[in-house]
Short mmCIF file of C-alpha atoms in Angstrom, two decimals:
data_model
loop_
_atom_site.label_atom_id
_atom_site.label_comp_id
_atom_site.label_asym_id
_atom_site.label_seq_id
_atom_site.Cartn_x
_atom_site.Cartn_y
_atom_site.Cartn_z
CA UNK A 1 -0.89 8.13 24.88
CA UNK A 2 2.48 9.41 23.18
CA UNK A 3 5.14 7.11 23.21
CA UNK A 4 8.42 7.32 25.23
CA UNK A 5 10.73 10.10 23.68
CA UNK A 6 7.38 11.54 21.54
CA UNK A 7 6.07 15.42 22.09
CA UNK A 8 2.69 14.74 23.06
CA UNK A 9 -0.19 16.02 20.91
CA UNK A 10 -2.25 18.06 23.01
CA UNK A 11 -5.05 20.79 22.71
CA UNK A 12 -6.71 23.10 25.20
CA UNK A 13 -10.27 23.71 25.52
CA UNK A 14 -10.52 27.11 27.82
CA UNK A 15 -13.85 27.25 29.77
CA UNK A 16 -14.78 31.00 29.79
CA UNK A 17 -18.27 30.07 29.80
CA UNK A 18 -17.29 28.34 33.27
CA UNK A 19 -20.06 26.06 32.41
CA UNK A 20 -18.86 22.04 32.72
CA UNK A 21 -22.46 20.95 31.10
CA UNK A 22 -21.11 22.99 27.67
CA UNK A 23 -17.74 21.22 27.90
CA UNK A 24 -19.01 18.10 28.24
CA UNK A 25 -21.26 18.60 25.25
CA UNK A 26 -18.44 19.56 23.36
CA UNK A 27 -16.29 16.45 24.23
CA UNK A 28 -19.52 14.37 23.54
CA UNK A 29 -19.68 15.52 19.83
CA UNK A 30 -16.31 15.71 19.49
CA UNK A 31 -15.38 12.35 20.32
CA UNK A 32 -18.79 10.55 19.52
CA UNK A 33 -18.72 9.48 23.14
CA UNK A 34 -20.25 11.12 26.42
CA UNK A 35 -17.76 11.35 29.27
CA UNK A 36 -17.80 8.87 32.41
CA UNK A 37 -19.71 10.78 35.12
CA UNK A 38 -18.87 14.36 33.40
CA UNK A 39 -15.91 14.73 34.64
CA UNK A 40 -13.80 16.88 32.20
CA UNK A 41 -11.11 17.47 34.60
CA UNK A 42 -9.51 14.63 32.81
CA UNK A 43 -7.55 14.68 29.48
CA UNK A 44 -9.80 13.76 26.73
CA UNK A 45 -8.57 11.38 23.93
CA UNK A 46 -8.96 11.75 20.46
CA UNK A 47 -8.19 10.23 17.42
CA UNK A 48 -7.05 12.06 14.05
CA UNK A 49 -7.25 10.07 11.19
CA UNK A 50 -6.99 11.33 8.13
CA UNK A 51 -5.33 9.67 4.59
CA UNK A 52 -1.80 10.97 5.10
CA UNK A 53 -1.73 10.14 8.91
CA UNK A 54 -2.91 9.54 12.48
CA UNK A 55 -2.54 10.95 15.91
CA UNK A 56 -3.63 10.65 19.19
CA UNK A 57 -4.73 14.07 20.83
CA UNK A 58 -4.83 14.71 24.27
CA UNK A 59 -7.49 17.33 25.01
CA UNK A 60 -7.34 18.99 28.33
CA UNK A 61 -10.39 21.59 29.62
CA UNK A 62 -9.58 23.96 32.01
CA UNK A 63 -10.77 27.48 33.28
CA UNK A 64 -9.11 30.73 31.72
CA UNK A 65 -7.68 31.76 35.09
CA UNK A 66 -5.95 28.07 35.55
CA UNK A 67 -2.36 28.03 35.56
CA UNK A 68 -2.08 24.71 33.45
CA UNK A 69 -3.03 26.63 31.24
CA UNK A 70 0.39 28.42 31.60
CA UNK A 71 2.40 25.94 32.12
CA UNK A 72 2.28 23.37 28.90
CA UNK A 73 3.11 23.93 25.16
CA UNK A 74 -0.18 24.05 23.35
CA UNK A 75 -0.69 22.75 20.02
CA UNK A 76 -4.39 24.21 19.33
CA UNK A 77 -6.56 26.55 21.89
CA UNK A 78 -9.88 26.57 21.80
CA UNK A 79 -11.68 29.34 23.52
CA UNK A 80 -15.75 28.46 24.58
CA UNK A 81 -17.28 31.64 25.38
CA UNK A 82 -20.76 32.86 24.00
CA UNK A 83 -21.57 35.65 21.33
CA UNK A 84 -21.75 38.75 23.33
CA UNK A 85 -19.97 41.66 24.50
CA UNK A 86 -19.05 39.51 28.05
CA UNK A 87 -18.24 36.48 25.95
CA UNK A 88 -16.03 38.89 23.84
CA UNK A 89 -14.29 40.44 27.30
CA UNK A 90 -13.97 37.44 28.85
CA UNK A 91 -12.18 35.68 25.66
CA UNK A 92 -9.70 39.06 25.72
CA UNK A 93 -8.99 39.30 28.88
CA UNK A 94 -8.15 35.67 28.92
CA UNK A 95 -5.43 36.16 25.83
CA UNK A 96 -4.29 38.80 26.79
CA UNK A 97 -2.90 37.35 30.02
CA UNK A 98 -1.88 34.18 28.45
CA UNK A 99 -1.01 34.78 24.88
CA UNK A 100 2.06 36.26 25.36
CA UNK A 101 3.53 33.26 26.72
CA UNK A 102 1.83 30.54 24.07
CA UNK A 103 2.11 29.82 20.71
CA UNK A 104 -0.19 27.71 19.53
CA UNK A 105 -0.38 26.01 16.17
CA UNK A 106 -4.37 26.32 15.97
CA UNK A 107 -6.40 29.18 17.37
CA UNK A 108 -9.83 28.76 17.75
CA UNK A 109 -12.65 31.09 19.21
CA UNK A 110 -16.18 28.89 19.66
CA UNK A 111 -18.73 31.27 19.91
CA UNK A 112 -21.64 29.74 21.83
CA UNK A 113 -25.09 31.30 19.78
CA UNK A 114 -27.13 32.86 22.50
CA UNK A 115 -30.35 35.02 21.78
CA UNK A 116 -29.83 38.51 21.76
CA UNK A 117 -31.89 40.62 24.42
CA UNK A 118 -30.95 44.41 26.10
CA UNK A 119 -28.37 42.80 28.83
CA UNK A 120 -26.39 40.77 25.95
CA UNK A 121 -26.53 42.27 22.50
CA UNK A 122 -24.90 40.71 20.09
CA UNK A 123 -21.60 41.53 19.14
CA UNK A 124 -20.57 39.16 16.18
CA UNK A 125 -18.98 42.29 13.79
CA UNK A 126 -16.93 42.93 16.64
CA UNK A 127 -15.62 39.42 17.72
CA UNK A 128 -14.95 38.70 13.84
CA UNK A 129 -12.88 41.79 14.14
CA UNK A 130 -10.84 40.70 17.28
CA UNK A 131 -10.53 36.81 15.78
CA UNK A 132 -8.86 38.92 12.79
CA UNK A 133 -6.60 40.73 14.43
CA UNK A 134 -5.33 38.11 17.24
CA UNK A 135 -5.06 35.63 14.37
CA UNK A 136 -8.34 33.49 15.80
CA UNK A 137 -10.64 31.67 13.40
CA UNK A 138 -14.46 32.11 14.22
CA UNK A 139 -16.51 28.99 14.66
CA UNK A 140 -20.12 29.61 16.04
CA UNK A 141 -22.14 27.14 17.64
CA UNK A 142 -25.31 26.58 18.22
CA UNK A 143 -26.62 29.74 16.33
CA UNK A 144 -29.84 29.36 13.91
CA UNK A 145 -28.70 30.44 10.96
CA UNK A 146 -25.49 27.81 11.43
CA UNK A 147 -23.12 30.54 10.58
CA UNK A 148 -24.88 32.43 7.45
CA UNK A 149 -26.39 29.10 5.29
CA UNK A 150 -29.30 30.17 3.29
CA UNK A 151 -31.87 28.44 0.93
CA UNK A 152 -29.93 29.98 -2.06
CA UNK A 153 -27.02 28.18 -1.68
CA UNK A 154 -28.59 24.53 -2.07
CA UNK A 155 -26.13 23.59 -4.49
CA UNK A 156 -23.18 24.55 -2.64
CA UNK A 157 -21.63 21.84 -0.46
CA UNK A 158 -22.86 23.34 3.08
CA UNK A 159 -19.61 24.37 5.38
CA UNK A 160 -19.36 22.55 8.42
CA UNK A 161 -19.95 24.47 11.48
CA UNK A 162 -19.95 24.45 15.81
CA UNK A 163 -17.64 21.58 16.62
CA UNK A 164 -17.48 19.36 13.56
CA UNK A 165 -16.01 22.29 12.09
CA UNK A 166 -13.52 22.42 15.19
CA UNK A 167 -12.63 18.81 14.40
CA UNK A 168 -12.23 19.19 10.80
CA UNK A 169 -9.80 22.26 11.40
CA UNK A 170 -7.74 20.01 13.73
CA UNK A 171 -7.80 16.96 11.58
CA UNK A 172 -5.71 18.65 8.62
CA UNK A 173 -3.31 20.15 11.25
CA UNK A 174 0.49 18.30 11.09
CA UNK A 175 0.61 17.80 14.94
CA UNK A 176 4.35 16.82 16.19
CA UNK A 177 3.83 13.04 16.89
CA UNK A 178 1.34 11.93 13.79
CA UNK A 179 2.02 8.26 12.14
CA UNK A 180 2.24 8.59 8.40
CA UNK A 181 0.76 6.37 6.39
CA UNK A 182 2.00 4.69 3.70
CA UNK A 183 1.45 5.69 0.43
CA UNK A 184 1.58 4.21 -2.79
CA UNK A 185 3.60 6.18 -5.59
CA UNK A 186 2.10 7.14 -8.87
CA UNK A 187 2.13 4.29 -11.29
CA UNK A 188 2.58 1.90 -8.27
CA UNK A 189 -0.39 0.13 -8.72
CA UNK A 190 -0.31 0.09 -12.70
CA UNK A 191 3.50 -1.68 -11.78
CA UNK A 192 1.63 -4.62 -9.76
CA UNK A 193 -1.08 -5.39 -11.76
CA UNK A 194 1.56 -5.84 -14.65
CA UNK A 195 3.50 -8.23 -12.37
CA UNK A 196 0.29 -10.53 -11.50
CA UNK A 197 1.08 -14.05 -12.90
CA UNK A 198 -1.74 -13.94 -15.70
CA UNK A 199 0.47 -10.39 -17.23
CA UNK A 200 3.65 -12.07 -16.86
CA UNK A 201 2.39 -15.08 -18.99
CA UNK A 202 0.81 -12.70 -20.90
CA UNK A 203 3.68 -10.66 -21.78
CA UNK A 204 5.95 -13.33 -21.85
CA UNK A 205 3.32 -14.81 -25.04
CA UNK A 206 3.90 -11.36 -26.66
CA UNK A 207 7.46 -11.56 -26.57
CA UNK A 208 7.87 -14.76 -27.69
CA UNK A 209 5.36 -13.87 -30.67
CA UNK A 210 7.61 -11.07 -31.36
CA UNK A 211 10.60 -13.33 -31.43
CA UNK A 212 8.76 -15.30 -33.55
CA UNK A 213 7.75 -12.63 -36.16
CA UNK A 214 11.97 -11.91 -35.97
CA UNK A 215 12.41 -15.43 -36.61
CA UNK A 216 10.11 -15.32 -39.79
CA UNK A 217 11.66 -12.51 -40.98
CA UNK A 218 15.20 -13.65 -40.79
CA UNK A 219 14.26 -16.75 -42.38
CA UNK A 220 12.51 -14.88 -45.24
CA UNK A 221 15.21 -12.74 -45.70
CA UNK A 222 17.90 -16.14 -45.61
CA UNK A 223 15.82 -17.56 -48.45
CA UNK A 224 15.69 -14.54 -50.63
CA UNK A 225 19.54 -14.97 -50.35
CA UNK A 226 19.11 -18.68 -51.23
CA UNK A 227 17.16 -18.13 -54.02
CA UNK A 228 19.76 -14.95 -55.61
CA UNK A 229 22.47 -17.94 -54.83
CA UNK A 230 20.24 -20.07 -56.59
CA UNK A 231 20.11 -17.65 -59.71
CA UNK A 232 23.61 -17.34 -59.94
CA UNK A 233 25.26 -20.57 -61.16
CA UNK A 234 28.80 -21.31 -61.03
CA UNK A 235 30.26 -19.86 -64.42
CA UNK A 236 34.19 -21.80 -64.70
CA UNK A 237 37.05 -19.35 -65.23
CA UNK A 238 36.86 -21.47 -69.62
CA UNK A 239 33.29 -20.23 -69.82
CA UNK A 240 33.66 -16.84 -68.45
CA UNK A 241 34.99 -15.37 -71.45
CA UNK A 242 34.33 -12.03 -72.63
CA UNK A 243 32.58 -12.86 -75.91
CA UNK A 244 30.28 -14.96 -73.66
CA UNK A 245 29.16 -11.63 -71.55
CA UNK A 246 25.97 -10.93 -73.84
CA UNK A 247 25.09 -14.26 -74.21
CA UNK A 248 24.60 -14.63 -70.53
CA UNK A 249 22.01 -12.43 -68.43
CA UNK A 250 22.99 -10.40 -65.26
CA UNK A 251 22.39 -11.73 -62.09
CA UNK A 252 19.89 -8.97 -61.42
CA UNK A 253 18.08 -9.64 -64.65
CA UNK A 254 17.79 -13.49 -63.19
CA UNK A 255 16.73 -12.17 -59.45
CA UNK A 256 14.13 -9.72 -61.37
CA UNK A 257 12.99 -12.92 -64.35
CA UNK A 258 12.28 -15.21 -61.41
CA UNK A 259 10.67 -12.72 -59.08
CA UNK A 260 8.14 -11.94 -62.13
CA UNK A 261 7.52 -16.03 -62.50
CA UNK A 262 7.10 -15.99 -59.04
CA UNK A 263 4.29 -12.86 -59.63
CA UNK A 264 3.02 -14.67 -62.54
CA UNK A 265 2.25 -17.92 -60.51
CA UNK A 266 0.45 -15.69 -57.89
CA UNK A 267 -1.48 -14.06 -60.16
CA UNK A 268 -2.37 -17.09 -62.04
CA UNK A 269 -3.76 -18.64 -58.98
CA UNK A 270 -5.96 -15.56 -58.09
CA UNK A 271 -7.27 -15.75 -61.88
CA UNK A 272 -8.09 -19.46 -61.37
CA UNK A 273 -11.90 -20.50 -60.89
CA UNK A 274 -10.84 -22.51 -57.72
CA UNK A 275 -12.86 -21.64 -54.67
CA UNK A 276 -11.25 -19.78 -51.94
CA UNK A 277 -13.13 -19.58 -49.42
CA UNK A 278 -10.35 -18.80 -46.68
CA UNK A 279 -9.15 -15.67 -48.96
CA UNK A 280 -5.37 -17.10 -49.49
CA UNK A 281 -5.28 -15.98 -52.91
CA UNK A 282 -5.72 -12.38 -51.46
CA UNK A 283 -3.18 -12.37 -49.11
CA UNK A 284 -0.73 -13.85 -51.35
CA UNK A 285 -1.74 -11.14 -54.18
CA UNK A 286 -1.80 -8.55 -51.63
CA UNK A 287 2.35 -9.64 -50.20
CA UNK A 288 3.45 -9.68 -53.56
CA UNK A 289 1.47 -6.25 -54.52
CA UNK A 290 4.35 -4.24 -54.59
CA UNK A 291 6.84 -7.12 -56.42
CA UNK A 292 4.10 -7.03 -59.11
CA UNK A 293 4.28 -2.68 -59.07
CA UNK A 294 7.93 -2.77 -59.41
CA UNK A 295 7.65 -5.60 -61.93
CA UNK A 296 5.62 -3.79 -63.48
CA UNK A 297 8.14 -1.09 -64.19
CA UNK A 298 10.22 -2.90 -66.60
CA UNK A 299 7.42 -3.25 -68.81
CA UNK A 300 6.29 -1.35 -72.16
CA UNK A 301 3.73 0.75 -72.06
CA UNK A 302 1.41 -1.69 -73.80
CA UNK A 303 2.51 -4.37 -71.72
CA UNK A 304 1.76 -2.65 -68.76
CA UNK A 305 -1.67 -2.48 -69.57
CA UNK A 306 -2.33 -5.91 -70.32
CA UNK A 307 -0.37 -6.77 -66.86
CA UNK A 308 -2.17 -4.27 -65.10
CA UNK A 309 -5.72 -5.97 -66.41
CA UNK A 310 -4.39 -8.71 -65.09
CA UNK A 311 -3.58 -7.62 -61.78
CA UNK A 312 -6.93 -6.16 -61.56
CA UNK A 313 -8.77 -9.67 -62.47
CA UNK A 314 -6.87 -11.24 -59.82
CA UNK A 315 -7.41 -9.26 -57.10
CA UNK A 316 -11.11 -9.34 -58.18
CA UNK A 317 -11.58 -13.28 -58.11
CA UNK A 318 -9.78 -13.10 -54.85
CA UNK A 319 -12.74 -10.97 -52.73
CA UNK A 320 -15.46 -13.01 -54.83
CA UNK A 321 -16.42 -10.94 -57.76
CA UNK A 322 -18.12 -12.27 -60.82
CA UNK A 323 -15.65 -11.91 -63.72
CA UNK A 324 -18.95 -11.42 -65.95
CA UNK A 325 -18.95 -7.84 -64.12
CA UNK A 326 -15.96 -6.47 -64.98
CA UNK A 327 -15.69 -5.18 -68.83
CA UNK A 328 -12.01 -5.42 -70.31
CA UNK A 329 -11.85 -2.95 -73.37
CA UNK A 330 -8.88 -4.50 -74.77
CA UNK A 331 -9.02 -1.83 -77.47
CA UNK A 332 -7.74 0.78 -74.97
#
């Protein structure tokens, strides 16, 4: 039942058959339970319950000439009648007394199949054409074809007819007094896994690797400084005399001679015949690669050569390779 203050959810079912066994029936599938003693003089509850929300629907039967059926605001209608021209009069003459007056949300007209014979033809073209123009949709039940499914269509997700299809129309309406559900925003989900203890650790281990990689680098960079302070000696204001300019190297020229030793010792160790099984001497070629390149750029052009064969030797003994395989021509 609605709560205190709440516009209750509530949907007609209008009995122009005037036949309580077909309302009951209806109730019975609709609900998934029979009714006590079946007595539909009672409101019906029903549950919608859907992803977005729920609702509790109150579904009242009554005949078309009742005045309850007047008197309250209706949510959804749903006219039971049968397939024929009286089913067809009946389901007019019933609107047009009452429609007036209501303004329902859902309109529904449930066509009860009957077999066609001389006293009731069937009319369907015709009630498809009132449902059009009074704004009804057309739900048949009980017909044989189950509302024009065919062997052809096998592959096609069948539509739901009779009253599951009455039940799936009113599940997707917004009635007045539904309970949303909560819902999870997009990238909610993705947001808690990533605050689960085992990604927090985790991401706290990456960070502190990444400090750690800062770290390195600052320290590498501090003892590059060292070592250009290291280059540079003191030079007193006696021995810093012009004629002593020439004599003494640049402190670039030092930086650039002890970078080459430096290169020189790497490459020495990569020419060596010591085992390396743990490929050091290949990283250590391979971070001073481009020290050696630019090194290389002061050179002659002859010089070049003969550093570049050396290069080329070293990096060679560092993945493995025979020496015996590689032919120098030192002619060239």
């Amino acid at each position: 039942m609605a709560e205190a203050g709440q516009i209750a959810n509530t949907a007609c079912l209008v009995d122009c058959l005037r036949e309580p066994s077909r309302v009951a029936e209806f109730f019975t599938e609709l609900t998934g339970r029979a009714v006590v003693g079946g007595d539909c003089s009672r409101p019906v509850s029903w549950q919608v319950d859907n992803k977005y929300y729920s609702a509790e629907v109150q579904f009242v039967a009554c005949s078309p000439d009742s005045k309850q059926l007047e008197e309250r605001g209706w949510e959804a209608i749903v006219l039971l009648t049968s397939l024929d021209k009286l089913g067809l009069e009946n389901a007019r003459a019933t609107w047009e007394r009452v429609g007036g007056r209501l303004n329902p949300s859902v309109c529904i007209f449930l066509g009860r199949g009957t077999p066609p014979s001389d006293h009731a033809p069937s009319c369907r073209q015709e009630v498809l054409e009132w449902c059009v123009g009074e704004g009804f949709e057309l739900v048949e039940w009980g017909t044989e074809d189950g509302g024009g499914d065919s062997d052809e269509d096998d592959d096609v997700i069948p539509e739901k007819v009779g009253v599951a299809r009455v039940a799936e129309a009113l599940q997707v309406h917004v009635w007045p007094s539904m309970v949303m559900k909560k819902q999870d925003r997009p990238g909610r989900k993705q947001e808690d896994k990533e605050k689960t203890p085992e990604n927090r650790e985790n991401s706290a281990e990456g960070k502190s690797g990444e400090g750690g990689a800062v770290e390195k680098q600052s320290s590498d960079e501090q003892n590059l400084g060292n070592l250009k302070e290291q280059s540079t000696p003191e030079v007193s204001q006696d021995e810093a005399a012009p004629s002593s300019a020439a004599k003494n190297p640049s402190s670039q020229e030092r930086i650039d001679s002890l970078l080459a030793k430096e290169c020189e010792d790497v490459l020495a160790s990569g020419l060596s015949d010591v085992q390396d099984p743990e490929g050091e001497s290949f990283e250590k070629l391979f971070a001073k690669f481009a020290q050696m390149k630019e090194h290389a750029q002061s050179l002659s052009h002859e010089e070049r050569k003969g550093y570049a064969e050396k290069v080329v030797m070293a990096f060679w003994n560092a993945i493995g390779g025979d020496e015996e395989e590689v032919e120098v021509d030192s002619d060239s």
